[in-house]
């Protein structure tokens, strides 16, 4: 299998964590006889500084010519005073829009070994396995008009969805639910917002194509609570852009660290892969960052862009294995460290890399 992967590492801990993800993917290539090529381009704050724009044209061109884009993280404190369209985050939103992927898959699962990191009781999180499907190209993030009218001391954004935009992401969520536990929870605010009423009506229509999937609807405020009370109740959770942004960060509580969560954005011209965590400028460059979210994101590249299910599963099994063996990055080793070995970003990457070969043999036998 040949995969031409564009790496846009971005800011803060982005370069450190994507470096480890790439090294694990290279190991998979060696073991499986695959041909993965990696090209690096700038995005975000680093591109603002060096190219004067958060998404340089050659980055976008390379992204459109690639088979998959692996993004690290964007953002930094030095850009906080800039308006939204000049910030590093604008580069991320521009590349999302240009690549066209509208279904952002964010799996949130509880590793047994990390249950102590969650403030929730182990019996609550144990076995939780949720797949968030976040609509990524609509809603408040992209709706027009939007402005901050300083003269009038007024600012506004527009939450807008068309039926077609809701139907296409709902269809992907239902298809994914069919391959899982066949339950779909759609999250909206239909007691207040017309856009949520359209959302709910459309999800109900699409549901008729998938009679084997059970559908329920939740208001986003109630869902924020249910997710913490009974995370095991949920299988596929479908929601719009901003609600999905908020709920996916909240779900990091289930996993115990935001540093563990991967994501894949599918449905467009080229799939975009990014860990859910941000650029964490406070710990950047110090070897403290957890690369497992980025490494698990690498597994999603193999699954959704390469069709390499066994290889993706081998990476996931390797991550589980190193956790079982007691290896942790500092974010995962708070409190009682007995029996644990705390590793740097690079050493954690090396542990996973060193485990991939045996796990590949295990999953393919
Ligand atoms: C995410 C991030 C982004 C978002 C930011 C960095 C623009 O929070 O991927 O969840 O809001 O989508
Ligand atoms: Mg977010």
Tab-separated table of C-alpha atoms and ligand atoms in Angstrom:
chain	number	residue	atom	x	y	z
A	1	UNK	CA	0.000	0.000	0.000
A	2	UNK	CA	1.313	3.432	-0.965
A	3	UNK	CA	0.269	6.440	1.134
A	4	UNK	CA	1.538	9.939	0.551
A	5	UNK	CA	1.027	11.687	3.907
A	6	UNK	CA	1.362	15.425	4.406
A	7	UNK	CA	2.474	16.337	7.930
A	8	UNK	CA	1.510	19.800	9.131
A	9	UNK	CA	2.934	19.701	12.646
A	10	UNK	CA	2.002	23.285	13.522
A	11	UNK	CA	2.674	24.891	16.880
A	12	UNK	CA	3.526	24.104	20.485
A	13	UNK	CA	3.690	20.362	21.117
A	14	UNK	CA	2.496	19.639	17.531
A	15	UNK	CA	5.987	18.856	16.137
A	16	UNK	CA	6.925	16.609	19.082
A	17	UNK	CA	3.786	14.489	19.029
A	18	UNK	CA	3.472	14.193	15.249
A	19	UNK	CA	7.165	13.195	15.121
A	20	UNK	CA	6.339	10.153	17.250
A	21	UNK	CA	3.219	9.338	15.216
A	22	UNK	CA	5.314	9.418	12.023
A	23	UNK	CA	7.960	7.162	13.556
A	24	UNK	CA	5.313	4.586	14.477
A	25	UNK	CA	3.826	4.751	10.954
A	26	UNK	CA	7.321	4.247	9.485
A	27	UNK	CA	7.731	1.149	11.620
A	28	UNK	CA	4.409	-0.190	10.314
A	29	UNK	CA	5.636	0.478	6.771
A	30	UNK	CA	8.852	-1.454	7.407
A	31	UNK	CA	7.078	-4.386	9.054
A	32	UNK	CA	4.276	-4.642	6.507
A	33	UNK	CA	6.242	-3.781	3.371
A	34	UNK	CA	4.195	-0.638	2.811
A	35	UNK	CA	5.381	2.490	1.082
A	36	UNK	CA	4.429	5.523	3.186
A	37	UNK	CA	5.972	8.851	2.205
A	38	UNK	CA	5.938	11.930	4.430
A	39	UNK	CA	6.177	15.576	3.394
A	40	UNK	CA	6.237	18.438	5.919
A	41	UNK	CA	4.587	21.844	5.502
A	42	UNK	CA	3.803	24.760	7.777
A	43	UNK	CA	0.437	25.736	9.261
A	44	UNK	CA	-0.754	27.930	12.144
A	45	UNK	CA	1.392	30.303	14.189
A	46	UNK	CA	4.686	29.103	12.722
A	47	UNK	CA	3.332	29.900	9.252
A	48	UNK	CA	2.102	33.337	10.366
A	49	UNK	CA	5.648	34.124	11.553
A	50	UNK	CA	7.536	32.679	8.562
A	51	UNK	CA	5.051	33.078	5.686
A	52	UNK	CA	2.734	35.850	6.869
A	53	UNK	CA	-0.370	33.658	6.712
A	54	UNK	CA	-1.677	30.755	8.826
A	55	UNK	CA	-2.259	28.572	5.730
A	56	UNK	CA	0.392	29.141	3.029
A	57	UNK	CA	-0.588	28.219	-0.518
A	58	UNK	CA	2.110	25.563	-0.862
A	59	UNK	CA	0.771	23.851	2.269
A	60	UNK	CA	-2.735	23.808	0.839
A	61	UNK	CA	-1.524	22.602	-2.569
A	62	UNK	CA	0.482	19.814	-0.943
A	63	UNK	CA	-2.521	18.874	1.212
A	64	UNK	CA	-4.801	18.608	-1.817
A	65	UNK	CA	-2.211	16.469	-3.610
A	66	UNK	CA	-1.760	14.082	-0.665
A	67	UNK	CA	-3.595	10.901	0.361
A	68	UNK	CA	-3.972	12.074	3.977
A	69	UNK	CA	-3.013	15.050	6.114
A	70	UNK	CA	-1.689	14.574	9.646
A	71	UNK	CA	-1.981	17.792	11.639
A	72	UNK	CA	-0.354	18.398	15.022
A	73	UNK	CA	-1.862	21.424	16.716
A	74	UNK	CA	-2.142	25.160	16.121
A	75	UNK	CA	-2.192	28.175	18.409
A	76	UNK	CA	0.010	30.101	20.788
A	77	UNK	CA	-0.341	32.778	23.442
A	78	UNK	CA	1.452	35.390	21.324
A	79	UNK	CA	-1.476	35.368	18.873
A	80	UNK	CA	-4.247	35.743	21.437
A	81	UNK	CA	-4.907	39.416	20.699
A	82	UNK	CA	-5.491	38.823	16.971
A	83	UNK	CA	-9.015	38.705	15.465
A	84	UNK	CA	-10.303	35.196	14.614
A	85	UNK	CA	-9.497	35.428	10.901
A	86	UNK	CA	-5.814	36.287	11.528
A	87	UNK	CA	-5.088	33.701	14.198
A	88	UNK	CA	-3.341	30.307	13.841
A	89	UNK	CA	-6.756	28.649	14.265
A	90	UNK	CA	-7.875	30.313	11.015
A	91	UNK	CA	-5.315	28.158	9.194
A	92	UNK	CA	-6.893	25.042	10.647
A	93	UNK	CA	-10.416	26.136	9.730
A	94	UNK	CA	-9.256	27.052	6.199
A	95	UNK	CA	-7.610	23.685	5.609
A	96	UNK	CA	-10.692	21.882	6.985
A	97	UNK	CA	-12.910	23.818	4.572
A	98	UNK	CA	-10.574	23.312	1.604
A	99	UNK	CA	-10.215	19.555	2.147
A	100	UNK	CA	-13.983	19.318	2.482
A	101	UNK	CA	-14.256	16.649	5.183
A	102	UNK	CA	-17.492	17.274	7.052
A	103	UNK	CA	-17.605	14.287	9.411
A	104	UNK	CA	-15.131	14.560	12.260
A	105	UNK	CA	-14.833	11.222	14.050
A	106	UNK	CA	-13.640	11.497	17.631
A	107	UNK	CA	-13.478	8.178	19.440
A	108	UNK	CA	-13.381	8.448	23.241
A	109	UNK	CA	-12.680	5.233	25.048
A	110	UNK	CA	-11.589	4.318	28.537
A	111	UNK	CA	-8.348	2.374	28.891
A	112	UNK	CA	-8.652	0.265	32.049
A	113	UNK	CA	-5.098	1.220	33.054
A	114	UNK	CA	-5.951	4.915	32.947
A	115	UNK	CA	-9.120	4.707	35.041
A	116	UNK	CA	-7.224	6.199	38.006
A	117	UNK	CA	-6.573	9.336	35.939
A	118	UNK	CA	-10.267	10.033	35.558
A	119	UNK	CA	-11.997	11.965	38.323
A	120	UNK	CA	-14.979	9.680	37.625
A	121	UNK	CA	-15.203	6.419	39.552
A	122	UNK	CA	-13.700	3.390	37.747
A	123	UNK	CA	-17.056	1.575	37.684
A	124	UNK	CA	-18.531	4.552	35.795
A	125	UNK	CA	-15.839	4.838	33.100
A	126	UNK	CA	-14.865	1.183	32.773
A	127	UNK	CA	-15.845	-0.069	29.327
A	128	UNK	CA	-16.954	3.330	28.015
A	129	UNK	CA	-16.474	3.442	24.250
A	130	UNK	CA	-18.049	6.374	22.424
A	131	UNK	CA	-17.619	7.574	18.870
A	132	UNK	CA	-18.441	11.248	18.481
A	133	UNK	CA	-19.370	12.300	14.978
A	134	UNK	CA	-18.979	16.070	14.930
A	135	UNK	CA	-20.218	18.031	11.906
A	136	UNK	CA	-17.143	20.068	10.997
A	137	UNK	CA	-17.953	22.497	8.200
A	138	UNK	CA	-21.150	24.214	9.298
A	139	UNK	CA	-22.803	25.927	12.224
A	140	UNK	CA	-21.342	28.900	14.055
A	141	UNK	CA	-17.789	28.201	12.881
A	142	UNK	CA	-18.536	29.034	9.253
A	143	UNK	CA	-21.986	30.705	9.261
A	144	UNK	CA	-22.355	34.124	7.656
A	145	UNK	CA	-22.877	36.912	8.517
A	146	UNK	CA	-20.456	37.293	11.376
A	147	UNK	CA	-18.847	40.431	12.757
A	148	UNK	CA	-17.810	42.450	15.743
A	149	UNK	CA	-19.211	45.905	15.119
A	150	UNK	CA	-17.112	47.940	17.528
A	151	UNK	CA	-18.909	51.222	16.821
A	152	UNK	CA	-22.204	49.636	17.828
A	153	UNK	CA	-20.713	47.550	20.646
A	154	UNK	CA	-22.345	44.528	19.039
A	155	UNK	CA	-21.032	41.205	17.780
A	156	UNK	CA	-22.815	38.331	16.093
A	157	UNK	CA	-22.272	34.901	14.571
A	158	UNK	CA	-24.711	32.807	12.600
A	159	UNK	CA	-25.626	29.205	13.294
A	160	UNK	CA	-26.830	27.867	9.977
A	161	UNK	CA	-27.346	24.363	8.539
A	162	UNK	CA	-29.024	23.128	5.406
A	163	UNK	CA	-30.926	19.876	5.319
A	164	UNK	CA	-28.298	18.444	2.952
A	165	UNK	CA	-25.468	19.283	5.347
A	166	UNK	CA	-27.223	17.521	8.208
A	167	UNK	CA	-28.266	14.520	6.117
A	168	UNK	CA	-24.757	13.765	4.815
A	169	UNK	CA	-23.127	13.747	8.242
A	170	UNK	CA	-26.053	11.831	9.758
A	171	UNK	CA	-25.678	9.146	7.089
A	172	UNK	CA	-22.019	8.637	7.991
A	173	UNK	CA	-22.898	8.445	11.689
A	174	UNK	CA	-25.603	5.833	11.038
A	175	UNK	CA	-23.236	3.759	8.873
A	176	UNK	CA	-20.638	3.814	11.650
A	177	UNK	CA	-23.289	2.870	14.220
A	178	UNK	CA	-24.203	-0.159	12.078
A	179	UNK	CA	-20.637	-1.416	12.473
A	180	UNK	CA	-20.677	-0.813	16.242
A	181	UNK	CA	-23.424	-1.307	18.831
A	182	UNK	CA	-26.173	0.113	16.568
A	183	UNK	CA	-27.185	2.990	18.809
A	184	UNK	CA	-27.102	6.631	17.750
A	185	UNK	CA	-27.631	9.598	20.048
A	186	UNK	CA	-28.200	12.898	18.245
A	187	UNK	CA	-27.476	16.005	20.309
A	188	UNK	CA	-29.138	19.358	19.679
A	189	UNK	CA	-30.923	22.264	21.369
A	190	UNK	CA	-34.267	21.782	19.643
A	191	UNK	CA	-36.174	23.274	22.592
A	192	UNK	CA	-34.705	26.690	21.711
A	193	UNK	CA	-33.082	26.760	18.244
A	194	UNK	CA	-34.763	26.430	14.826
A	195	UNK	CA	-31.500	25.137	13.420
A	196	UNK	CA	-31.691	22.276	15.936
A	197	UNK	CA	-35.293	21.563	14.927
A	198	UNK	CA	-34.141	21.153	11.327
A	199	UNK	CA	-31.272	18.996	12.624
A	200	UNK	CA	-33.610	16.707	14.560
A	201	UNK	CA	-36.177	16.396	11.747
A	202	UNK	CA	-33.421	15.530	9.264
A	203	UNK	CA	-31.830	12.941	11.559
A	204	UNK	CA	-35.258	11.305	11.962
A	205	UNK	CA	-35.695	11.160	8.183
A	206	UNK	CA	-32.237	9.648	7.621
A	207	UNK	CA	-32.950	7.180	10.438
A	208	UNK	CA	-35.604	5.526	8.235
A	209	UNK	CA	-32.785	4.295	5.959
A	210	UNK	CA	-31.215	2.522	8.961
A	211	UNK	CA	-33.996	0.600	10.723
A	212	UNK	CA	-31.417	-1.560	12.518
A	213	UNK	CA	-30.013	1.448	14.412
A	214	UNK	CA	-31.789	2.754	17.530
A	215	UNK	CA	-31.990	6.560	17.571
A	216	UNK	CA	-32.416	8.868	20.519
A	217	UNK	CA	-32.229	12.644	20.814
A	218	UNK	CA	-30.735	14.594	23.695
A	219	UNK	CA	-30.512	18.295	24.425
A	220	UNK	CA	-26.903	19.365	24.645
A	221	UNK	CA	-27.120	20.619	28.237
A	222	UNK	CA	-28.581	17.332	29.462
A	223	UNK	CA	-26.079	15.398	27.354
A	224	UNK	CA	-23.170	17.197	29.032
A	225	UNK	CA	-24.422	15.750	32.312
A	226	UNK	CA	-25.369	12.259	31.056
A	227	UNK	CA	-21.933	11.826	29.508
A	228	UNK	CA	-20.328	12.124	32.920
A	229	UNK	CA	-22.997	10.130	34.788
A	230	UNK	CA	-23.360	7.210	32.374
A	231	UNK	CA	-20.731	7.297	29.630
A	232	UNK	CA	-21.314	3.588	28.947
A	233	UNK	CA	-24.823	4.388	27.717
A	234	UNK	CA	-23.500	5.891	24.501
A	235	UNK	CA	-22.272	4.389	21.274
A	236	UNK	CA	-22.304	6.876	18.381
A	237	UNK	CA	-22.989	10.498	19.351
A	238	UNK	CA	-23.878	12.761	16.418
A	239	UNK	CA	-23.840	16.512	16.822
A	240	UNK	CA	-23.205	19.880	15.188
A	241	UNK	CA	-19.896	21.715	15.113
A	242	UNK	CA	-19.761	23.736	18.344
A	243	UNK	CA	-21.639	21.209	20.492
A	244	UNK	CA	-19.229	18.542	19.228
A	245	UNK	CA	-16.227	20.717	20.034
A	246	UNK	CA	-17.410	21.114	23.615
A	247	UNK	CA	-18.606	17.548	24.236
A	248	UNK	CA	-15.454	15.991	22.771
A	249	UNK	CA	-13.245	17.932	25.195
A	250	UNK	CA	-15.584	16.955	28.013
A	251	UNK	CA	-15.223	13.320	27.041
A	252	UNK	CA	-11.490	13.567	27.791
A	253	UNK	CA	-12.589	13.241	31.422
A	254	UNK	CA	-13.638	9.659	30.609
A	255	UNK	CA	-10.215	8.850	29.164
A	256	UNK	CA	-8.395	10.695	31.927
A	257	UNK	CA	-6.360	12.891	29.569
A	258	UNK	CA	-7.049	14.965	26.494
A	259	UNK	CA	-3.666	13.715	25.333
A	260	UNK	CA	-5.123	10.284	24.514
A	261	UNK	CA	-7.785	11.289	21.997
A	262	UNK	CA	-7.420	10.946	18.208
A	263	UNK	CA	-9.625	12.256	15.415
A	264	UNK	CA	-10.252	11.700	11.713
A	265	UNK	CA	-12.201	13.944	9.378
A	266	UNK	CA	-13.728	12.127	6.433
A	267	UNK	CA	-16.160	12.713	3.591
A	268	UNK	CA	-14.186	15.315	1.621
A	269	UNK	CA	-11.449	15.307	-1.020
A	270	UNK	CA	-8.641	14.366	1.376
A	271	UNK	CA	-9.070	13.107	4.937
A	272	UNK	CA	-7.594	15.223	7.722
A	273	UNK	CA	-6.258	13.622	10.887
A	274	UNK	CA	-5.565	15.510	14.104
A	275	UNK	CA	-5.355	14.664	17.784
A	276	UNK	CA	-8.123	16.392	19.751
A	277	UNK	CA	-5.683	18.158	22.078
A	278	UNK	CA	-4.312	21.638	21.448
A	279	UNK	CA	-0.812	23.070	21.132
A	280	UNK	CA	-0.197	23.197	24.930
A	281	UNK	CA	2.424	25.992	24.679
A	282	UNK	CA	3.149	25.761	28.416
A	283	UNK	CA	4.783	22.335	28.017
A	284	UNK	CA	6.059	22.613	24.426
A	285	UNK	CA	9.616	21.555	23.639
A	286	UNK	CA	10.228	19.941	27.020
A	287	UNK	CA	9.560	16.301	26.199
A	288	UNK	CA	6.518	16.285	28.487
A	289	UNK	CA	3.804	15.983	25.839
A	290	UNK	CA	1.801	12.783	25.483
A	291	UNK	CA	2.240	11.476	21.906
A	292	UNK	CA	-0.405	8.738	22.266
A	293	UNK	CA	-3.242	10.904	20.904
A	294	UNK	CA	-1.140	11.612	17.800
A	295	UNK	CA	-0.024	7.964	17.523
A	296	UNK	CA	-3.657	6.788	17.753
A	297	UNK	CA	-4.462	9.397	15.103
A	298	UNK	CA	-1.854	7.667	12.927
A	299	UNK	CA	-3.828	4.449	13.396
A	300	UNK	CA	-6.912	6.226	12.049
A	301	UNK	CA	-4.959	7.214	8.907
A	302	UNK	CA	-4.311	3.531	8.272
A	303	UNK	CA	-7.954	2.626	8.951
A	304	UNK	CA	-9.729	5.367	7.000
A	305	UNK	CA	-7.215	6.319	4.277
A	306	UNK	CA	-5.344	3.044	3.832
A	307	UNK	CA	-7.983	0.434	4.575
A	308	UNK	CA	-5.273	-1.194	6.723
A	309	UNK	CA	-7.467	-2.396	9.565
A	310	UNK	CA	-4.988	-4.949	10.964
A	311	UNK	CA	-2.208	-2.364	11.063
A	312	UNK	CA	-4.480	0.225	12.719
A	313	UNK	CA	-5.514	-2.357	15.302
A	314	UNK	CA	-1.845	-3.231	15.899
A	315	UNK	CA	-1.041	0.388	16.787
A	316	UNK	CA	-4.034	0.528	19.128
A	317	UNK	CA	-3.009	-2.762	20.735
A	318	UNK	CA	0.547	-1.447	21.148
A	319	UNK	CA	-0.694	1.613	22.984
A	320	UNK	CA	-2.763	-0.614	25.267
A	321	UNK	CA	0.266	-2.849	25.823
A	322	UNK	CA	2.647	-0.061	26.893
A	323	UNK	CA	-0.022	1.253	29.257
A	324	UNK	CA	-0.430	-2.255	30.715
A	325	UNK	CA	3.327	-2.354	31.227
A	326	UNK	CA	3.047	0.779	33.361
A	327	UNK	CA	4.602	3.301	30.987
A	328	UNK	CA	3.155	6.802	31.276
A	329	UNK	CA	3.812	10.331	30.105
A	330	UNK	CA	3.621	12.898	32.934
A	331	UNK	CA	-0.021	13.874	32.172
A	332	UNK	CA	-1.000	10.223	32.803
A	333	UNK	CA	0.984	9.786	36.014
A	334	UNK	CA	-0.577	12.157	38.461
A	335	UNK	CA	-0.955	11.025	42.076
A	336	UNK	CA	0.274	7.558	43.019
A	337	UNK	CA	3.132	6.598	40.691
A	338	UNK	CA	3.810	3.194	42.233
A	339	UNK	CA	4.537	0.594	39.568
A	340	UNK	CA	4.655	3.243	36.861
A	341	UNK	CA	7.552	4.411	34.713
A	342	UNK	CA	7.258	8.009	33.578
A	343	UNK	CA	8.610	8.534	30.072
A	344	UNK	CA	9.411	11.517	27.868
A	345	UNK	CA	7.531	12.104	24.618
A	346	UNK	CA	10.297	10.433	22.595
A	347	UNK	CA	10.677	7.458	24.923
A	348	UNK	CA	6.927	6.843	24.868
A	349	UNK	CA	7.027	6.947	21.063
A	350	UNK	CA	9.912	4.469	21.104
A	351	UNK	CA	8.014	2.108	23.438
A	352	UNK	CA	5.019	1.993	21.114
A	353	UNK	CA	7.276	1.608	18.082
A	354	UNK	CA	9.084	-1.273	19.754
A	355	UNK	CA	5.791	-3.046	20.465
A	356	UNK	CA	4.229	-2.713	17.025
A	357	UNK	CA	5.973	-5.722	15.462
A	358	UNK	CA	4.730	-8.262	18.025
A	359	UNK	CA	1.251	-6.726	17.988
A	360	UNK	CA	1.126	-6.931	14.188
A	361	UNK	CA	1.899	-10.632	14.435
A	362	UNK	CA	-0.699	-11.023	17.189
A	363	UNK	CA	-3.529	-9.260	15.343
A	364	UNK	CA	-2.842	-11.008	12.044
A	365	UNK	CA	-2.668	-14.502	13.518
B	1	LIG	C1	-10.717	21.270	18.030
B	1	LIG	C2	-10.166	22.631	18.347
B	1	LIG	C3	-10.440	23.563	17.171
B	1	LIG	C4	-11.942	23.665	16.997
B	1	LIG	C5	-9.808	24.964	17.286
B	1	LIG	C6	-8.316	24.886	17.522
B	1	LIG	C7	-10.123	25.819	16.099
B	1	LIG	O1	-10.698	23.114	19.541
B	1	LIG	O2	-10.310	20.696	16.992
B	1	LIG	O3	-11.522	20.763	18.811
B	1	LIG	O4	-12.589	24.451	17.691
B	1	LIG	O5	-12.464	22.934	16.150
B	2	LIG	MG1	-11.844	21.667	20.572
